[in-house]
Structures are given as C-alpha cells and as structure tokens.
Amino acid sequence: MKLLVNGKEVEVQVDPETPLLWVLRDTLGYRGTKFGCGMMLCGACTVHLDGSPTRTCMTPVKMAEGKAITTIEGLSPDGSHPLQRAWTEVGVPQCGYCQSGQIMVAAALLKKNPNPTEDEIRTSMVNLCRCGTYQRIRKAVSRAAEMMRGED
Amino acid sequence: MKRRQFLKVSSGGLLLGFVLPGCEKPLPKITPQPISSKAETARFNAFVSISGEGKITLVVPSSEMGQGVHTGLAQILAEELDADWNRIEVVMARREDVYKHPQMGGMLTGGSNSVEGWYQPLRQAGATARAMLVAAAAKQWGAPVDACTTEAGAVVHLKKRLDYGALATAAAAQTPPSETALKDPKDFRLIGQPLPRLEVMDKCTGRAEFGIDVVREGMVYAAVTNGPVFGSKLAEHDENAAKAVAGVLAVVPVSGGVAVVADSYWQARLGLRALAPKFEAGPEAEVSSQTIEAQFRKDLAKEGGAVIKIGDAAKAMNGAAQKLEVLYQAPFLEHATMEPMNCTAHVTPEKTEIWAPTQVQDKCAAAVMAVTGQTIDQVVINTTLLGGGFGRRLEADYVTQATEVSKAVEKPVKLIWSREETTQHGFYRPASLCRFRIGLDKAGFPTAWQCRLVGPSRGVREDGDDTSLTRGVRELPYEIPDFAFDFVVSHTPVPTGYWRSVSHSHTGFYLEGVMDEVAHAGGQDPLELRRRLLQKNPRHLAVLNLAAEKAGWGKGQGVQGLAVHESFGSIVAEVVELSLEGKKVKVHRVTCAVDCGVAINPDMIAAQFEGGVVFGLTAAFYGKITLEYGAVKESNFHDYKLTTMRQAPEVEVHIVPSSEPPGGIGEPPVPPLAPALVNALFRAGAPRIRSLPLKDHGFTLANL
C-alpha cells in the first residue's frame, strides 16, 4: 500500500491491520513516535493524520491510506518549530519518552487555537507524562503560541 | 533580542533573569556510543578525551533517565577542565570497571547518588586533564607553568593562547600528575548554573534513542508472555499455531515465560497470541492482597530484628499522660516507566553485546555471563537513554530473556515487553505495615515512641535490618528521649525492588503522618511541634522554615499540610495546599524547600521536584498493585492510573544555598508529598488517613 509520510510517498508491504505505530517504527524507521501502552491510553504514539492528532498504537495502517501522516520527524527538519524551540527554552523534557506525542498534540492545538488560555491548554494536553513535566508543558505551549503570533 | 529565562527557583536571588549561555546556538548532541578510537582524539583518562579540533568528549558513568545526570556530571568535568561548554560532547560509558560507582561497588545509577559519588572523582579527572594541558602549553612556550592559566578551552600566557585541541596530543602523552588542586567553588562558572539539558533538542525532535529504538543489522524481534502467577512454569502452548503466523521465526522459552520471535514486533505479538501459552502455578496461586495483609497483621505480634533502643520506651509509655496507638500501611507499587521493559542482545560464539535502557550495567553483564557462559571480557554492555527508570531498571530480568532468545536464534534480538507485562512483572515497592505506640507528656509533647515495621525483604543484614524497608522510620530526626524500633520480616512471593525513594516512599508517609497525629493529640501546631523537636538539626529546621515561609503557612493562605523528610543525603520540606469538596480534592499548589548541599544545576533540581511531586501524587491517590490468585490484577493505565495534566498542581521550589557536599535529588522530592497531602486533608475536615491509596477511601483527585 502507498502511504504519505512527512510529505514523502512510500510503498509498504504490510498486513493492512498492522497498527500504524509499528509500520512507522519498524517498517519505515520513524522511531520518534513511541510505544507506551498499546491501548490508546497514554498518547506516546500520537501523530497527525491530515493534521488531526491520532493515537497510532491501535489504528490499523489501512486507515492511514490516502491521508497525510505527519510524525515528530516531520514537524521540522532541524528542531526549529516554535514548539521545539519553546520546549528547549523552558526545559520541558526529563526522560523525554512521551515528548514526541506531547509536541504533536500541542502542534494540533496551536493550529486550531493560536491563543489558548491556560485552561484550554490543560484540557487539550491529554497525554500522560510519568516524569510529571506538565507544568513546563503548559509554559512551553504558551511560549510557542507567543512565538507563533510573532510576539517575540 | 536575547531571551531571558525566568525560573521559579530562588536561591539567594542568583538565578532570576539569568541568560542561558548558548541559547541561540545549536546545543551539543549526546550520542550514546562508545568513544571513537580515531587517532586524532587524545584520551586523557576514562572521562576526558579531546580531539585535534578541540572537541571535548566527556564520558559519563551514570544512566540518563530524565534526572539530568548527563548534564550535571558533564558540568562537573567541564568546570575543572575549564572547557568551552559549547564544544563538549557527552557520551555514555560502556560497562567497564573504571566506571563502577565509588560507593556502590558496581557500575549503576541509583540511590540518587551519582553526583554525590562522582563529584570529587570527576572534579579530579577534569582538573588532571587541565593540568596536563597547561603543562604541555608551558613546555611549548618555554614558560613557567605557574604563569599559565586557562580560559574556557584554551591555555593562556600573557598574550599567547593555545586551544585545547592544538595541545591535546602532546598533553595527553604526559604522565598524569598524582595530585591536582581543585577550583575554589567561588570561581565556579558552570557548577551552580541552570544550564540546559544537553540532549534536550534530541528529545524534542524524536532523534533521542531509547532502548526500544535500537536497531541492529539482521535484527529480529521478540514479544514475551511471563507466567502470570509468580513462580509459575510454562505448560501447554501451541507452537504450530504461533509459527503459522506470518513473519514468526521461532518460539523460545525464556526465564519466567516464553518468547515468540518474528521479523517485526507486531508479528511477534500476533504469534504470541496464537501461541496461547498456559502456565502451571504452585502454592503462590493462593496468595492475594487479603492473605498478605492478614499475614502482616499476624506478624505484628512477633519481635523483630534491626532493633534500636534509646532510653526505655516501654517504661516511658507506662508513665505517659496520653497514649496513641495507630497502624499505618502502604501497598505494593509498580514503577510505570513510560518506556516498557526491553533489551536488544546479540550473542555470538566470541562475544555478546547488549543495548539496554539500564541502570545497572554490572548486573546486566552478570546476567549475560550466566546465560552464555562467556567471561566478562567477552561481554559488552551499551546503555541507551532510559524512558524512565525509577529503580525498575536496576533489574536485569529482561536482559536475561533477550540474551536467551539471541542465543537460541543466533541473531540480534530486540525483546520488548508490552505495558501489561511491564505492569504485572515488576519488582515492586514492597507493601508494609507500621505500628506506632506513642506516649505524650502532660504538656502534649511526645516522650515515648515505639515503632514496629512489618514487611517483606529481599535479604536482611545480620542484625535483621533491610534498609530498603526501614530507613526513614528507624532513625528519627526528632528528639525523642525513649525510642524503640524493630522490623519483622514477613515473606511473600511478590518480587520486590527499588521504587523511587525506596523505603522513604512508605516511611516518609508513616512518620510525617503520625507526627501530625501527635501534634493534634497534644494540641500543638504541626509546624511548631516539629520546630521544637528539630532543635538539634539546624539543616532540617532551615528547610522546614523556608517551605513554611514561602507557602505562607499560618497566614490564612488556604488549607495546608506539611511534611519534612531527609533521604539520600538531602532534606526536603513540602507544603501541600488543597481544597476539599465532599470527596473531591483539588491540589492547588505544592511549595518545596530543599537542602541538597552544593546545587550543581538548579533548573534540573527544580524539574525533579516538579516531577517528583506529580509522581508522589499519583502514588498517593491511585498507587496500588493488587494481588489476586497469586498474580497482579492491574495491567495498563486504565487501572493503574497516572496523574494527568488537568490534575497537576503548580510546584514551587526553593533551594537552600549550601556549600556542603552534594546530596541527591532524584528521589528526595517523593517522600514528603503523601504525608503533607493527608495532613492537609485532615485540616480540611477529612478523617485521619493511615493507608494509601486515597482512592480506597473514596477520594478523587479533581481537575483544576
């Protein structure tokens, strides 16, 4: 089947029921998206399907056909996305394992809502973080929003 | 426009408005690889190498699991080396004897003691390399060594300057001096600064490599089912059905369970499902949370070991004006690292190489040697980044399994456990029971104190002590004239291990919970009582007072509870502020104060508190591993919950300025949280809570 990943069209030979997560990681080598729970409870496996944040650990790859898949690797070529810069500035990651998913959720939020309130950030950032970086995630999302609005 | 970083950390006002060096420049990258043996890189010692271009490779002997140790240890090395921070690269050490932790007898990362143990040795290593560079420059210039100095990556004499890169080969060839003077701390320019985490950008771009991300040529994948009941053995399984699944290559029994090997992880999972393994259980299948609790309660009548006697507590109890007898308890807990257990192993007849997100390189090597029969020189242990450790990765069970599978299939194998396997086959924080009998005098102060702790042990010392159960309640910071403690070992088949803050995770709750009970019984303010009893412990007093002051204790701030606890060389006080509506608890703010001696990186310290508080909140509200028919009931994040973004409070961190030797920071934030929380709940009108988790008492952690 043909998939469109980070702007590139790729051909994969996999069982169409294979979760997209494992196609991205094992077949295509995009290992920035992580396996946390396998039951869509934690969000470490979040990518964008046509811009919508999607948990891929239980999404069969066939459902991604014909959609634009964006992984953390596709957010920017060099870490220059405002979220990645804000994340770095605030010092968000600790172990870092959940952060790809967190950033993908934040990217979708800011696309829809360029000026989220703290409450809106709290409500949208639904992914789990075992290290407890939530406080800094909140700050970094606000900071990235500032950057994106040009309020630098 | 320069970016200013405002931190919510105060330590004498030093850090507000600090401009982070190198913020606009690309950050140095961490690549967890062995040191290159290129001819142009000069090796000064096991920790410092410098290339001809002046790139400085710092080898760190501790595992990075989010606690910031790669950055912190690099700061220490780079400080004494006087390196240019923008030109350093950090690599994780391979398992080698030279990287054994100075106090722990092996190469491992745990006990929050990487900085504590490595502080002086790494200062020495950096200073020695610097001395060699200076000597080489002096020789080249024909100048006296005393007239040369260093400036962030170069040796300087009058107007002459030589970059470390230019000097590296000549410098490293010298005999290292046997003793080198270290910097005066007042001259530190890196230690004490909130430098950004070195691998931060990799963690924001998906480039960071965790154990689960390792790929080797010709690698295959293994999925594992472990016997559900502890100690159970593999019985029926349908090998043909497993092998009929596309991509499946082999079925391999492993220690504790069975693995299916395939050309991708998902196919291995499908193979495991088709295998449908069944296990035969022994008497462990009779064990449940209820039988364990009943056993602990029964064992409360026994006399234990690890005895401490100060004065005559029994006599003093008889004469007490008021007596308190209470029972505290805490459940088994699983670590819930976000990255599940995994290991990649490649066994060949000549050698075995493993890649793992491990905290315990020596134990991994021993596991590999046990499976393969190879010697230590044939075993290579590579450590990746860890997606959380918390003490779970101080075990090598999955390393044994990966090695067994690789040996069987004669290929590199990446073995991955599911979340369910990870939750149900942990090395749990032990459950325990703690009885206090406390006598108060007429003025309401505690004068007699008897404490008995009951719990399982992996191995007691000669005196009957197991510090991973008893530390934190066996010796009190409080002045109590008549004190008695003992510990009764009560075995269970549940594997136990080291969960973030180990014994303090339960003893902190027990001690600081009962202290508030004592205060209440004696008509004292919880802060005032502690102040009175901590007179001989000025560092505890200072931390307690700082937290109380910053939290606005007693100033009508809101409903607050406090706790103070020392663990792993640091003293922490926390004030939890909450509101209670029925059984719904909103935790608004947690104010923390810490004395951790020399603070290497205040931003990392603050982060460990922010995270440690959330970790403690999860344990306090939800943390419970239930045993049913000898197996763990909980399996994933729906029934082993974690605190969410919506529930997480604001955490404020205040560091006491200190020049004492550095203490730990990864674990100390955890113990005071639960007691401060239940103390606040009591203040809010809830009943006194002596067992966790709070959900068992009907409380919910509400969204803010």
Coordinates of N, CA and C in Angstrom, one line a residue, chain A residues 17-19 22 25-26 31-32 34-37 39 41-42 72-73 79 84 87-90 93-100 103 119 121-123 125 128-132 134-139 143 152, chain B residues 1 3 5 27 65-66 197 200-201 203-206 210 212-213 215 221 265-266 335-336 338-340 386-388 390 419-420 603 607-608 610-611 615 618 636-638 643-646 648-651 704:
Chain A
E17 N -3.9 -4.6 8.7 CA -4.4 -4.5 10.1 C -3.3 -4.1 11.0
T18 N -2.1 -4.1 10.6 CA -1.0 -3.7 11.5 C -1.2 -2.3 12.0
P19 N -1.0 -2.1 13.3 CA -1.2 -0.7 13.8 C -0.1 0.2 13.1
W22 N 3.5 0.6 14.5 CA 4.6 -0.3 14.2 C 5.1 -0.3 12.7
R25 N 7.4 2.8 12.9 CA 8.7 2.5 13.6 C 9.5 1.4 12.9
D26 N 8.9 0.2 12.8 CA 9.7 -0.9 12.3 C 9.8 -1.0 10.8
R31 N 11.3 6.3 14.3 CA 11.2 5.8 15.7 C 11.0 6.9 16.7
G32 N 10.7 8.1 16.3 CA 10.4 9.2 17.2 C 9.1 9.0 17.9
K34 N 6.4 6.8 19.8 CA 6.8 5.8 20.8 C 5.6 4.9 21.2
F35 N 6.0 3.7 21.7 CA 5.1 2.7 22.2 C 5.0 2.9 23.7
G36 N 3.9 3.2 24.3 CA 3.8 3.4 25.7 C 2.9 2.4 26.4
C37 N 1.7 2.1 25.7 CA 0.7 1.3 26.4 C 0.0 0.3 25.5
M39 N -2.8 0.7 24.2 CA -4.3 0.7 24.3 C -4.8 2.1 24.2
L41 N -4.1 4.8 25.7 CA -4.4 5.4 27.0 C -3.4 6.5 27.3
C42 N -2.2 6.4 26.7 CA -1.1 7.4 27.1 C -0.8 8.5 26.1
I72 N 6.7 13.3 14.4 CA 7.5 14.3 15.0 C 8.7 14.6 14.1
E73 N 9.2 13.7 13.4 CA 10.3 14.0 12.5 C 9.9 14.9 11.4
G79 N 14.5 20.9 14.2 CA 14.1 21.4 15.6 C 13.7 22.8 15.7
Q84 N 9.3 23.2 19.4 CA 10.5 22.6 19.7 C 11.5 23.6 20.3
W87 N 10.0 24.3 23.8 CA 10.3 23.1 24.7 C 11.7 23.2 25.2
T88 N 12.6 23.6 24.3 CA 14.0 23.6 24.7 C 14.3 24.8 25.6
E89 N 13.7 25.9 25.3 CA 13.9 27.1 26.2 C 13.4 26.9 27.6
V90 N 12.2 26.3 27.7 CA 11.6 26.1 29.0 C 12.2 24.8 29.7
P93 N 11.5 18.5 28.6 CA 11.7 17.0 28.7 C 12.6 16.6 29.9
Q94 N 12.1 15.5 30.6 CA 13.0 14.9 31.5 C 13.5 13.6 30.9
C95 N 12.8 12.5 31.0 CA 13.3 11.3 30.3 C 13.1 11.5 28.8
G96 N 12.0 12.2 28.4 CA 11.8 12.6 27.1 C 10.9 11.6 26.3
Y97 N 10.6 10.5 26.8 CA 9.9 9.4 26.1 C 8.5 9.8 25.6
C98 N 7.8 10.6 26.3 CA 6.4 11.0 25.9 C 6.4 12.2 25.1
Q99 N 7.6 12.9 25.0 CA 7.5 14.3 24.5 C 7.2 14.4 23.0
S100 N 7.5 13.4 22.2 CA 7.1 13.5 20.8 C 5.6 13.6 20.7
I103 N 4.3 17.0 21.9 CA 4.5 18.1 21.0 C 3.6 18.0 19.8
D119 N -6.4 27.2 30.8 CA -7.5 26.2 30.9 C -7.6 25.3 29.6
I121 N -5.3 24.9 27.4 CA -4.1 24.1 27.3 C -4.2 22.8 28.2
R122 N -4.7 23.0 29.4 CA -4.9 21.9 30.3 C -5.8 20.9 29.7
T123 N -6.9 21.3 29.1 CA -7.9 20.5 28.6 C -7.4 19.7 27.3
M125 N -4.1 19.1 26.4 CA -2.9 18.3 26.5 C -3.2 17.1 27.4
L128 N -0.3 11.4 28.8 CA 0.3 11.2 30.1 C 1.8 11.4 30.1
C129 N 2.3 11.9 31.2 CA 3.8 12.0 31.4 C 4.1 11.5 32.8
R130 N 4.9 10.4 32.8 CA 5.3 9.8 34.1 C 6.3 10.6 34.9
C131 N 7.1 11.4 34.1 CA 8.1 12.2 34.8 C 7.4 13.5 35.4
G132 N 6.2 13.8 35.0 CA 5.5 14.9 35.6 C 5.9 16.2 35.0
Y134 N 4.2 18.3 33.3 CA 3.1 19.0 32.9 C 3.2 20.5 33.1
Q135 N 3.7 21.0 34.2 CA 3.9 22.4 34.5 C 4.7 23.1 33.4
R136 N 5.8 22.5 33.0 CA 6.6 23.1 32.0 C 6.0 23.0 30.6
I137 N 5.2 21.9 30.3 CA 4.5 21.8 29.1 C 3.5 22.9 28.9
R138 N 2.8 23.3 30.0 CA 1.9 24.4 29.9 C 2.6 25.7 29.5
K139 N 3.7 25.9 30.2 CA 4.5 27.1 29.9 C 5.0 27.1 28.5
R143 N 4.4 29.7 25.5 CA 5.6 30.4 24.9 C 5.6 30.2 23.4
D152 N 7.5 38.0 19.8 CA 8.8 37.6 20.3 C 9.5 38.8 21.0
Chain B
M1 N 16.9 39.9 19.8 CA 16.7 40.1 21.3 C 17.0 38.9 22.1
R3 N 17.1 36.2 24.8 CA 16.0 35.6 25.6 C 16.4 35.5 27.0
Q5 N 15.6 33.9 30.7 CA 14.9 32.7 31.2 C 14.6 33.0 32.7
L27 N 22.6 23.2 20.3 CA 23.1 22.5 21.5 C 23.9 21.3 21.2
M65 N 18.1 9.1 32.9 CA 16.7 8.6 32.8 C 15.8 9.8 33.0
G66 N 16.3 11.0 32.8 CA 15.5 12.2 32.9 C 15.9 13.1 34.1
R197 N 19.6 21.1 29.6 CA 19.9 19.7 29.4 C 20.5 19.5 28.0
V200 N 18.4 17.9 25.2 CA 17.0 18.4 25.1 C 16.5 18.4 23.7
M201 N 17.3 18.9 22.8 CA 16.8 19.0 21.4 C 16.5 17.6 20.8
K203 N 15.4 15.2 22.4 CA 14.2 14.7 23.0 C 13.0 15.5 22.4
C204 N 13.2 16.6 21.7 CA 12.1 17.3 21.1 C 11.9 17.0 19.6
T205 N 12.8 16.3 19.1 CA 12.8 16.0 17.6 C 12.6 14.5 17.3
G206 N 12.5 13.7 18.3 CA 12.4 12.3 18.0 C 13.7 11.6 17.7
F210 N 16.2 5.6 22.6 CA 15.9 4.9 23.9 C 16.2 3.4 23.6
I212 N 14.2 1.0 23.3 CA 13.2 0.4 22.4 C 13.5 0.8 21.0
D213 N 14.4 1.8 20.8 CA 14.6 2.3 19.4 C 15.9 1.7 18.8
V215 N 18.4 -0.4 16.7 CA 18.2 -1.3 15.5 C 19.6 -1.8 15.2
Y221 N 12.8 -9.5 16.2 CA 12.0 -9.0 17.4 C 11.4 -10.1 18.2
Y265 N 8.0 -6.5 15.5 CA 7.4 -6.7 16.8 C 5.9 -7.0 16.8
W266 N 5.2 -6.4 15.8 CA 3.7 -6.7 15.8 C 3.5 -8.2 15.4
H335 N 6.5 0.6 39.0 CA 7.2 1.9 38.6 C 6.6 2.6 37.5
A336 N 5.9 1.9 36.5 CA 5.2 2.5 35.4 C 6.1 3.5 34.6
M338 N 7.5 5.1 31.4 CA 6.7 5.2 30.2 C 7.2 4.3 29.0
E339 N 8.5 4.1 29.0 CA 9.1 3.1 28.1 C 9.0 1.7 28.7
P340 N 8.3 0.8 28.1 CA 8.2 -0.6 28.7 C 9.6 -1.2 28.7
L386 N 17.1 6.2 28.9 CA 16.0 5.5 29.5 C 14.7 6.3 29.5
G387 N 13.7 5.7 29.0 CA 12.4 6.3 29.1 C 11.8 6.1 30.5
G388 N 12.5 6.7 31.5 CA 12.1 6.4 32.9 C 12.8 5.2 33.4
F390 N 13.4 5.0 37.6 CA 12.7 5.0 38.9 C 13.1 3.8 39.7
R419 N 2.9 -3.2 27.8 CA 2.6 -2.5 29.0 C 2.1 -3.5 30.1
E420 N 1.2 -4.4 29.6 CA 0.6 -5.4 30.6 C 1.7 -6.2 31.3
D603 N 18.1 24.3 37.8 CA 17.0 24.0 36.9 C 16.6 22.5 36.9
A607 N 13.2 20.8 38.3 CA 12.5 19.8 37.5 C 12.2 18.5 38.2
Q608 N 13.2 18.1 39.0 CA 13.0 16.8 39.8 C 11.9 17.0 40.8
E610 N 9.3 19.3 40.5 CA 8.0 19.4 39.8 C 7.5 18.0 39.5
G611 N 8.5 17.2 39.0 CA 8.1 15.8 38.6 C 7.9 14.9 39.8
F615 N 4.7 12.6 40.7 CA 4.9 11.1 41.0 C 4.3 10.7 42.3
T618 N 0.5 10.7 42.2 CA 0.0 9.5 41.6 C -0.1 8.4 42.6
N636 N -2.8 -1.9 32.9 CA -2.4 -0.8 32.0 C -2.9 0.5 32.6
F637 N -2.8 1.6 31.9 CA -3.1 2.9 32.5 C -4.5 3.1 32.8
H638 N -5.4 2.2 32.5 CA -6.8 2.4 32.9 C -7.1 2.0 34.3
T643 N -1.4 10.5 37.3 CA -1.9 11.9 37.4 C -1.8 12.5 36.0
T644 N -2.8 13.3 35.6 CA -2.9 13.9 34.3 C -2.6 15.4 34.4
M645 N -2.5 16.0 33.2 CA -2.2 17.5 33.1 C -3.3 18.3 33.8
R646 N -4.5 17.8 33.7 CA -5.6 18.6 34.3 C -5.6 18.6 35.8
A648 N -2.7 18.3 37.7 CA -1.3 18.6 38.2 C -1.3 20.0 38.8
P649 N -0.8 20.2 40.0 CA -0.7 21.5 40.6 C 0.5 22.3 40.2
E650 N 0.6 23.5 40.6 CA 1.8 24.3 40.4 C 2.8 23.9 41.5
V651 N 4.0 23.7 41.1 CA 5.0 23.3 42.1 C 6.0 24.5 42.2
L704 N -8.3 20.7 37.9 CA -8.1 22.1 38.4 C -8.8 23.0 37.4

